[in-house]
Amino acid sequence: MSKSNELQVVLLGRPELPRLQDIFRDSFYEVEGLPASRMLADGRWMEADGLMPVDSPIDGSEIGYVQRASAPMIEEIVEKLDGHMEEIASIPPHKRAEMLEKVADLILEHSKILSDVLVTEAGKPMHEASGEVNAAAERLKLVYQDLGRLLEVAIPGGYGPGTESKRAVIIRVPVGVVAAITPFNYPLFSAVAKIGPALLAGDPVIFKPASNTPIIGALIARLFAEAGFSRFLAFVTGPGGSIGDAIVSHPLVKAITFTGSSQVGKRISRVAGLKKMHMELGGKAPALVLEDADLELAADRIAYGAYRLSGQRCDAISRVIVVKSVADRLVELLEEKRDEWKLGDPRDPSTKIGPLIDRKAAERVESLVADAIERGAELVGGGSRWNLYFQPTLLDDVPLTARISWEETFGPVIPIIKVEDEGEAVKISNESVYGLDSAVFTSSVERAWRLALAIEAGGVTVNDFPRHGLGLFPFGGVKDSGKGREGVGYSLDELTELKTMVFKL
Ligand code: NAP
């Protein structure tokens, strides 16, 4: 195994946030030469009693500050948001959709600063950052398709005794204040995919970003405010561990749309009680490779699905379950592919994967790899860490006793698990506590269909790696991977209530 000090990444100088354009000025001020963001509540940009520093994963240096809200502040903010329910309801949905389109236009207008912040704050390679910015704008432009979900349904009576002279109309009504809590890995897209549909539905939103990536949150909150949503969107920052309970347990918060780890999701479920709950949680996506698979295609797609964004994706392929007869050839092809995944400073346009988000994450990935090797896995390539930079890594013959066979990796590691046949592949796949995404590589439609039904996961992708994209195909998990579905139209199911009106005629 190579030693961690063999890996060096050439850094392009000290990371700095880009200069803020005028539009962002009232949401930021300067502290010791760095930008500090304010919070948004009741249409005003406000400060809390303390600040939290924000570090760049590029080299660990401080790049800015955000407010550290307190639990009593959260209570006040939620009460004020709830007070704006009637006002947002008085704006017709088509007008709200137009306002969301305006946010999309503002995102495109400010795409440079948004993607530069994603690179500096989240450590995303430049092409990934600009891809996320465009996806955020495109998602908001799709709200006209979401509108279709708000159509009302009429049910005639007479199909059951006692209903002959009745008719029902089923409408969707706003649920009330929605808490949108987002993770670090897609900090812009996740925010937009939650806030957009909630505002479209007529729900005021309290938005809390991950503390690793709050500055991009402040920028997008500013753009929603600019488009006319300033009284209907509150933007708060602070450690989830200290303000999370105050947000999710507030009686006026009626729904929670959360994306993050299963551990935090479970805690929120316990603390929040009987609220509407949409949970997009962790994953351990398997790629099942069968003997009739196109192995070149499988290797290319698996490498992409596992290494993209340093594996810090809930839908990342994080275990490959391959039948023995084709396993060695697949490993050879994967090792060739690994070379294409250049690790480096995310500001270098040739970099394909950048740093992991923080030290804890990097050390975790390192310990998962070390544990697998200790338990008998063979390190085919990679395996080294330099600060937060972890090499794309390929592990062969990973035993089921290794932690990496079961725990979410969130790092650029492909563990190969060899099996006798399709049946054993499905069995191992389903033994996971997670059930978010999965992939099957086969040339038989019949097998693909059979496996897709047998695999316990919210999504199965055949002959490609799973990706959630804009949400045109709804996504979400089973088991510890969550509940509810995110996606165009589907998100509105989580953010509205059905009301049944029965008319006796
Ligand atoms: P995380 O640690 O669970 O944090 C997610 C969010 O929850 C952050 O805003 C965090 O705030 C907040 N939080 C922490 N403790 C809380 C509490 N007690 N109450 C309320 N909120 C609390 O997740 P992460 O590390 O940012 O993101 C990685 C995880 O997200 C992975 O497990 C990944 O699989 C999952 N994910 C899932 C999907 C999906 O679609 N299923 C998509 C993307 C990511 P702080 O940062 O202040 O702690």
XYZ file of C-alpha atoms and ligand atoms in Angstrom:
553
model
C 0.000 0.000 0.000
C 1.329 3.441 -0.827
C 2.024 5.753 2.108
C -0.005 8.918 2.517
C 3.113 11.101 2.258
C 3.653 9.893 -1.315
C 0.678 11.926 -2.459
C 1.086 15.650 -3.042
C -1.434 17.962 -4.592
C -0.275 21.149 -6.276
C -2.342 23.993 -4.842
C -2.980 27.157 -6.846
C -2.472 29.603 -3.986
C -4.695 30.506 -1.081
C -8.445 30.146 -1.777
C -10.548 33.295 -1.474
C -14.200 33.945 -2.029
C -14.877 36.024 -5.122
C -15.724 39.709 -4.665
C -19.425 40.072 -4.016
C -21.444 41.981 -6.564
C -23.809 44.763 -5.469
C -26.845 42.512 -5.346
C -25.305 40.556 -2.441
C -24.019 43.569 -0.493
C -26.859 43.972 2.043
C -26.696 40.285 2.944
C -22.961 40.480 3.772
C -20.568 42.698 5.739
C -16.859 42.508 6.399
C -15.160 40.940 9.422
C -11.355 40.967 9.573
C -11.161 41.335 5.815
C -13.476 38.388 5.139
C -17.151 38.389 4.134
C -19.679 37.562 6.851
C -23.201 36.677 5.776
C -26.342 37.832 7.554
C -29.484 35.770 8.047
C -32.805 36.614 6.393
C -35.988 36.882 8.423
C -39.216 38.771 7.885
C -37.795 40.493 4.828
C -34.710 41.838 6.648
C -31.060 40.775 6.688
C -30.120 40.377 10.349
C -27.246 39.448 12.623
C -27.190 36.971 15.503
C -25.134 37.211 18.703
C -22.166 35.253 17.365
C -20.382 34.138 14.211
C -19.123 30.801 12.863
C -16.049 30.594 10.612
C -16.277 28.869 7.238
C -13.220 26.982 5.932
C -12.309 26.013 2.401
C -11.590 22.296 1.934
C -8.995 23.311 -0.679
C -6.407 24.050 2.030
C -8.361 24.462 5.259
C -8.051 28.246 5.361
C -10.820 30.536 6.559
C -12.830 32.137 3.768
C -15.691 33.833 5.615
C -18.175 33.827 8.464
C -21.847 33.148 8.968
C -24.173 33.939 11.858
C -24.639 31.496 14.710
C -28.374 31.596 15.414
C -29.781 30.651 18.813
C -32.837 28.519 19.552
C -34.929 31.497 20.821
C -34.160 33.375 17.577
C -35.405 30.418 15.560
C -38.689 30.453 17.486
C -39.276 34.088 16.698
C -38.348 33.639 13.027
C -40.762 30.728 12.560
C -43.604 32.685 14.189
C -43.045 35.595 11.819
C -42.932 33.249 8.808
C -46.200 31.679 9.825
C -47.706 35.171 9.971
C -47.121 35.469 6.199
C -49.207 32.407 5.237
C -52.158 34.479 4.020
C -49.947 36.853 2.095
C -48.204 34.126 0.106
C -51.548 32.388 -0.492
C -52.904 35.624 -1.965
C -50.311 35.467 -4.762
C -51.788 33.260 -7.510
C -49.707 30.140 -8.256
C -48.950 31.269 -11.826
C -47.465 34.466 -10.371
C -45.417 32.462 -7.860
C -44.164 30.350 -10.784
C -43.160 33.555 -12.609
C -41.267 34.714 -9.515
C -39.434 31.369 -9.396
C -38.541 31.783 -13.058
C -37.072 35.138 -12.100
C -34.895 33.332 -9.517
C -33.726 31.011 -12.319
C -32.789 34.047 -14.447
C -30.926 35.597 -11.508
C -29.020 32.340 -10.975
C -27.896 32.409 -14.602
C -27.041 36.102 -14.385
C -24.837 35.435 -11.335
C -23.622 32.003 -12.421
C -19.942 32.958 -12.260
C -19.956 34.001 -8.608
C -22.174 31.053 -7.627
C -19.893 28.513 -9.250
C -16.762 30.200 -7.883
C -18.230 29.955 -4.364
C -19.082 26.273 -4.913
C -15.462 25.648 -5.900
C -14.013 27.542 -2.933
C -16.473 26.566 -0.225
C -17.375 22.991 -1.235
C -14.140 22.098 -3.073
C -16.047 21.178 -6.241
C -14.100 20.909 -9.480
C -15.029 23.791 -11.797
C -17.052 21.734 -14.282
C -19.075 20.181 -11.429
C -19.710 23.607 -9.908
C -20.962 25.184 -13.126
C -23.049 22.058 -13.793
C -24.734 22.470 -10.410
C -25.456 26.155 -11.036
C -27.073 25.418 -14.405
C -29.051 22.534 -12.918
C -30.388 24.818 -10.177
C -31.662 27.298 -12.790
C -33.108 24.531 -14.961
C -34.885 22.997 -11.989
C -36.656 26.264 -11.260
C -37.665 26.620 -14.895
C -39.448 23.271 -14.548
C -41.874 24.608 -11.927
C -44.491 24.919 -14.672
C -44.457 21.131 -14.794
C -44.799 21.021 -11.001
C -47.944 23.119 -11.386
C -49.644 20.141 -13.029
C -49.508 18.389 -9.657
C -51.698 21.082 -8.143
C -54.650 20.209 -10.406
C -57.813 19.296 -8.559
C -59.651 15.995 -8.901
C -63.413 15.502 -8.803
C -64.813 12.095 -7.790
C -68.412 11.316 -8.687
C -70.623 9.577 -6.122
C -72.649 6.430 -6.690
C -69.878 3.872 -6.738
C -70.583 2.862 -3.149
C -73.766 2.746 -1.085
C -74.564 6.064 0.566
C -72.589 8.161 -1.922
C -75.269 8.357 -4.648
C -76.107 12.007 -4.131
C -72.603 13.155 -3.304
C -69.655 14.423 -5.226
C -66.173 15.068 -3.883
C -63.521 17.514 -4.952
C -59.953 16.797 -3.831
C -57.718 19.811 -3.635
C -54.131 20.394 -2.559
C -53.572 23.031 0.090
C -50.313 24.474 1.437
C -49.069 22.540 4.423
C -47.781 25.576 6.387
C -44.237 26.553 7.311
C -41.730 24.114 5.775
C -38.252 23.505 7.188
C -35.744 22.862 4.383
C -32.483 21.426 5.746
C -29.758 20.682 3.229
C -26.415 18.818 3.062
C -22.973 20.005 1.942
C -22.618 17.970 -1.238
C -25.162 19.687 -3.527
C -25.667 22.816 -1.451
C -27.161 24.923 -4.229
C -29.235 22.368 -6.088
C -30.684 20.747 -2.926
C -31.720 24.164 -1.626
C -33.442 25.134 -4.863
C -35.119 21.731 -5.282
C -36.689 22.109 -1.838
C -37.391 25.837 -1.586
C -38.783 26.195 -5.142
C -41.625 23.649 -4.912
C -42.469 24.733 -1.328
C -42.913 28.373 -2.353
C -44.829 27.296 -5.438
C -47.203 25.386 -3.170
C -47.698 28.493 -1.007
C -45.612 27.344 1.964
C -43.302 29.803 3.733
C -39.853 28.209 4.178
C -37.181 28.271 6.855
C -33.960 27.189 5.146
C -30.914 25.929 7.048
C -27.852 24.977 4.986
C -25.042 22.662 6.096
C -22.445 24.486 8.219
C -19.696 23.389 5.808
C -21.363 25.214 2.901
C -23.504 28.068 4.263
C -22.208 30.917 2.080
C -23.684 29.511 -1.109
C -26.907 29.248 0.938
C -26.762 32.966 1.718
C -26.299 33.787 -1.966
C -29.251 31.743 -3.138
C -31.445 33.084 -0.315
C -30.535 36.576 -1.549
C -31.682 35.713 -5.073
C -35.037 34.335 -3.836
C -35.444 37.553 -1.834
C -34.635 39.652 -4.906
C -37.347 37.851 -6.883
C -39.983 38.860 -4.299
C -39.904 36.040 -1.728
C -38.111 37.929 1.062
C -40.979 37.672 3.577
C -41.729 34.036 2.730
C -38.194 32.672 3.021
C -36.119 32.733 6.201
C -32.440 31.860 5.923
C -30.780 30.761 9.161
C -27.305 29.462 9.954
C -25.856 27.669 12.957
C -24.775 24.170 13.959
C -27.517 21.629 13.274
C -26.707 20.063 16.635
C -27.719 23.248 18.453
C -30.515 24.831 16.373
C -31.819 21.731 14.553
C -34.165 20.674 17.359
C -35.606 24.202 17.638
C -36.407 24.204 13.917
C -37.887 20.758 13.528
C -39.818 20.635 16.800
C -41.437 24.065 16.434
C -45.204 23.501 16.453
C -45.704 25.971 13.578
C -43.298 24.026 11.343
C -45.711 21.664 9.626
C -43.402 19.812 7.228
C -39.717 18.985 7.062
C -37.875 18.363 3.838
C -34.460 17.070 4.833
C -31.491 15.792 2.859
C -28.583 14.468 4.861
C -27.307 11.454 6.728
C -29.537 8.655 7.991
C -28.286 9.297 11.512
C -29.496 12.923 11.549
C -32.668 11.978 9.651
C -33.577 9.486 12.360
C -32.956 12.042 15.071
C -35.179 14.579 13.307
C -37.955 11.975 13.018
C -37.764 11.361 16.765
C -37.679 15.028 17.748
C -40.236 16.381 15.268
C -43.135 14.098 16.116
C -46.183 13.954 13.860
C -45.203 16.317 11.081
C -45.119 15.698 7.358
C -41.637 14.383 6.784
C -39.661 14.041 3.567
C -36.324 12.347 4.198
C -33.580 11.950 1.582
C -30.906 10.051 3.500
C -27.733 8.036 3.042
C -27.025 5.287 0.559
C -24.745 2.381 -0.273
C -25.563 1.904 -3.952
C -24.445 -1.463 -5.298
C -23.550 -2.030 -8.951
C -24.386 -5.627 -9.842
C -22.287 -6.832 -12.762
C -23.476 -10.078 -14.346
C -21.587 -12.422 -16.687
C -23.453 -11.143 -19.776
C -22.608 -7.470 -19.103
C -20.729 -5.252 -21.539
C -17.663 -4.970 -19.290
C -16.105 -1.957 -21.013
C -19.322 -0.037 -20.573
C -19.713 -1.259 -16.986
C -16.161 -0.174 -16.032
C -16.610 3.265 -17.552
C -19.983 3.858 -15.902
C -18.918 2.430 -12.531
C -15.778 4.594 -12.390
C -17.891 7.642 -13.161
C -20.578 6.672 -10.654
C -18.048 5.987 -7.909
C -15.403 8.692 -8.362
C -17.472 11.693 -9.484
C -17.381 14.443 -6.829
C -14.921 12.244 -4.889
C -17.772 9.828 -4.225
C -19.525 12.422 -2.066
C -22.936 11.677 -3.542
C -25.807 9.827 -1.938
C -26.296 7.983 -5.252
C -22.582 7.122 -5.633
C -21.784 3.533 -6.524
C -20.023 2.413 -3.374
C -19.813 -1.370 -3.806
C -19.473 -3.474 -6.923
C -20.954 -6.948 -6.668
C -19.644 -8.937 -9.608
C -19.962 -12.581 -10.626
C -16.615 -14.360 -10.380
C -16.350 -15.427 -14.033
C -15.975 -11.804 -15.220
C -14.553 -10.199 -12.077
C -10.844 -10.163 -12.987
C -11.465 -8.561 -16.368
C -13.695 -5.931 -14.756
C -10.996 -5.118 -12.190
C -8.421 -4.713 -14.997
C -10.701 -2.324 -16.872
C -11.545 -0.369 -13.729
C -7.862 0.065 -12.907
C -7.292 1.505 -16.408
C -10.211 3.905 -15.875
C -8.920 5.016 -12.478
C -6.034 6.809 -14.192
C -8.474 9.164 -15.934
C -9.676 10.578 -12.595
C -7.146 13.304 -11.934
C -7.060 14.396 -8.315
C -6.096 17.984 -7.597
C -6.925 21.546 -6.715
C -10.532 22.051 -7.819
C -9.592 25.445 -9.331
C -7.405 23.700 -11.895
C -9.686 23.083 -14.930
C -8.030 19.708 -15.580
C -8.960 18.398 -12.103
C -11.665 15.756 -12.124
C -11.874 15.182 -8.379
C -11.049 17.592 -5.596
C -10.793 17.359 -1.804
C -13.236 15.724 0.586
C -15.311 18.150 2.601
C -13.464 18.068 5.940
C -10.865 16.271 7.993
C -13.371 13.973 9.683
C -14.666 12.798 6.299
C -11.144 12.250 4.912
C -10.010 10.295 7.968
C -13.164 8.200 7.823
C -12.525 7.173 4.218
C -8.921 6.372 5.107
C -10.001 4.206 8.018
C -12.545 2.339 5.858
C -9.827 1.516 3.318
C -7.334 0.489 6.030
C -9.955 -1.727 7.683
C -10.751 -3.476 4.365
C -7.044 -4.161 3.711
C -6.566 -5.430 7.249
C -9.430 -7.851 6.711
C -7.940 -9.247 3.511
C -8.896 -6.931 0.624
C -6.260 -6.267 -2.032
C -5.362 -2.640 -2.783
C -5.218 -2.539 -6.596
C -4.542 1.198 -6.829
C -4.801 4.497 -4.951
C -5.377 4.391 -1.208
C -3.363 7.477 -0.256
C -4.496 10.660 1.443
C -2.893 14.101 1.543
C -4.777 16.409 3.870
C -8.361 16.294 2.523
C -7.354 14.843 -0.852
C -8.013 11.122 -1.225
C -6.833 9.228 -4.279
C -9.381 7.387 -6.408
C -9.031 3.897 -5.020
C -9.783 0.363 -6.188
C -10.020 -2.525 -3.715
C -10.353 -6.117 -4.918
C -11.650 -9.183 -3.053
C -13.283 -7.144 -0.330
C -14.681 -9.494 2.311
C -18.161 -9.036 3.720
C -16.590 -8.586 7.142
C -15.063 -5.262 6.022
C -16.856 -2.111 7.178
C -16.701 -0.692 3.657
C -18.993 -3.480 2.449
C -21.797 -1.959 4.511
C -21.054 1.599 5.675
C -21.685 4.642 3.501
C -18.235 5.610 2.127
C -18.717 9.158 0.788
C -15.258 8.923 -0.730
C -13.712 7.839 -4.071
C -13.378 4.133 -3.367
C -14.574 1.136 -5.387
C -14.750 -2.068 -3.344
C -15.105 -5.235 -5.426
C -17.154 -8.034 -3.854
C -17.081 -11.305 -5.815
C -20.091 -13.640 -5.896
C -21.062 -16.950 -7.534
C -24.212 -15.799 -9.277
C -27.061 -13.347 -9.655
C -28.917 -14.762 -6.658
C -26.005 -14.165 -4.293
C -25.533 -10.662 -5.740
C -29.142 -9.739 -4.966
C -28.921 -11.288 -1.494
C -25.839 -9.217 -0.538
C -27.307 -6.158 -2.121
C -30.438 -6.457 -0.006
C -28.602 -7.174 3.248
C -27.699 -3.477 3.441
C -29.618 -1.210 5.792
C -29.690 1.308 2.932
C -31.939 1.277 -0.120
C -31.478 4.449 -2.128
C -30.018 3.623 -5.534
C -28.557 0.676 -7.384
C -27.258 -0.288 -10.806
C -27.441 -3.502 -12.816
C -25.156 -4.298 -15.738
C -26.483 -7.039 -18.031
C -27.348 -7.440 -21.701
C -30.602 -9.240 -20.960
C -33.749 -7.155 -20.584
C -35.436 -10.042 -18.804
C -32.697 -10.285 -16.182
C -32.603 -6.529 -15.766
C -36.349 -6.483 -15.134
C -36.158 -9.420 -12.699
C -33.311 -7.838 -10.733
C -34.888 -4.405 -10.743
C -37.908 -5.921 -9.010
C -35.783 -7.956 -6.584
C -33.408 -5.203 -5.452
C -34.643 -3.313 -2.402
C -33.972 0.284 -3.408
C -35.870 3.397 -4.391
C -34.133 3.390 -7.772
C -32.526 0.856 -10.104
C -30.531 2.026 -13.127
C -29.799 -0.482 -15.866
C -26.460 -0.241 -17.714
C -25.506 3.152 -16.278
C -24.659 4.710 -12.933
C -27.493 6.161 -10.855
C -27.871 9.928 -10.926
C -30.671 12.103 -9.672
C -30.193 14.926 -12.152
C -32.951 17.515 -12.206
C -35.469 15.127 -10.691
C -37.387 14.452 -13.888
C -37.304 10.853 -12.715
C -38.392 10.972 -9.053
C -35.876 9.712 -6.501
C -35.849 8.671 -2.886
C -35.083 5.727 -0.687
C -36.467 2.781 1.215
C -35.191 1.365 4.535
C -32.636 3.688 6.211
C -32.323 5.730 3.011
C -35.459 7.692 3.740
C -39.049 8.206 2.777
C -40.925 10.293 0.273
C -39.794 11.219 -3.220
C -38.107 14.288 -4.581
C -38.639 15.297 -8.187
C -40.586 17.444 -10.566
C -44.207 17.156 -9.444
C -43.469 14.549 -6.792
C -41.900 17.055 -4.378
C -45.270 18.768 -4.156
C -46.812 15.607 -2.678
C -44.511 16.106 0.297
C -45.208 19.816 0.626
C -48.987 19.974 0.339
C -51.928 18.354 2.104
C -54.881 16.793 0.334
C -58.228 18.205 1.349
C -61.384 16.296 0.473
C -64.542 18.405 0.075
C -67.741 16.378 -0.135
C -70.857 18.017 -1.584
C -74.308 16.560 -0.917
C -76.255 17.536 -4.008
P -25.581 15.660 7.761
O -24.399 15.731 8.605
O -26.666 14.720 8.116
O -26.156 17.163 7.687
C -27.253 17.474 6.865
C -27.929 18.715 7.411
O -28.535 18.413 8.666
C -26.959 19.871 7.679
O -27.592 21.088 7.353
C -26.741 19.759 9.181
O -26.331 20.956 9.789
C -28.144 19.395 9.628
N -28.236 18.842 10.974
C -27.268 18.256 11.723
N -27.771 17.885 12.927
C -29.086 18.242 12.925
C -30.136 18.122 13.869
N -29.964 17.544 15.048
N -31.360 18.590 13.538
C -31.573 19.169 12.336
N -30.607 19.308 11.391
C -29.374 18.854 11.688
O -25.219 15.333 6.228
P -24.059 15.932 5.337
O -22.762 15.399 5.847
O -24.215 17.403 5.161
O -24.400 15.263 3.924
C -24.030 13.972 3.591
C -25.175 13.010 3.785
O -26.300 13.442 3.023
C -24.843 11.631 3.284
O -25.292 10.679 4.193
C -25.622 11.555 1.966
O -25.936 10.253 1.563
C -26.829 12.356 2.288
N -27.468 12.821 1.047
C -28.614 12.213 0.618
C -29.206 12.596 -0.587
C -30.455 11.915 -1.090
O -31.008 12.374 -2.082
N -30.909 10.849 -0.466
C -28.624 13.613 -1.353
C -27.454 14.223 -0.869
C -26.880 13.816 0.326
P -24.782 21.154 10.245
O -24.001 21.088 8.992
O -24.820 22.497 10.896
O -24.452 20.052 11.191
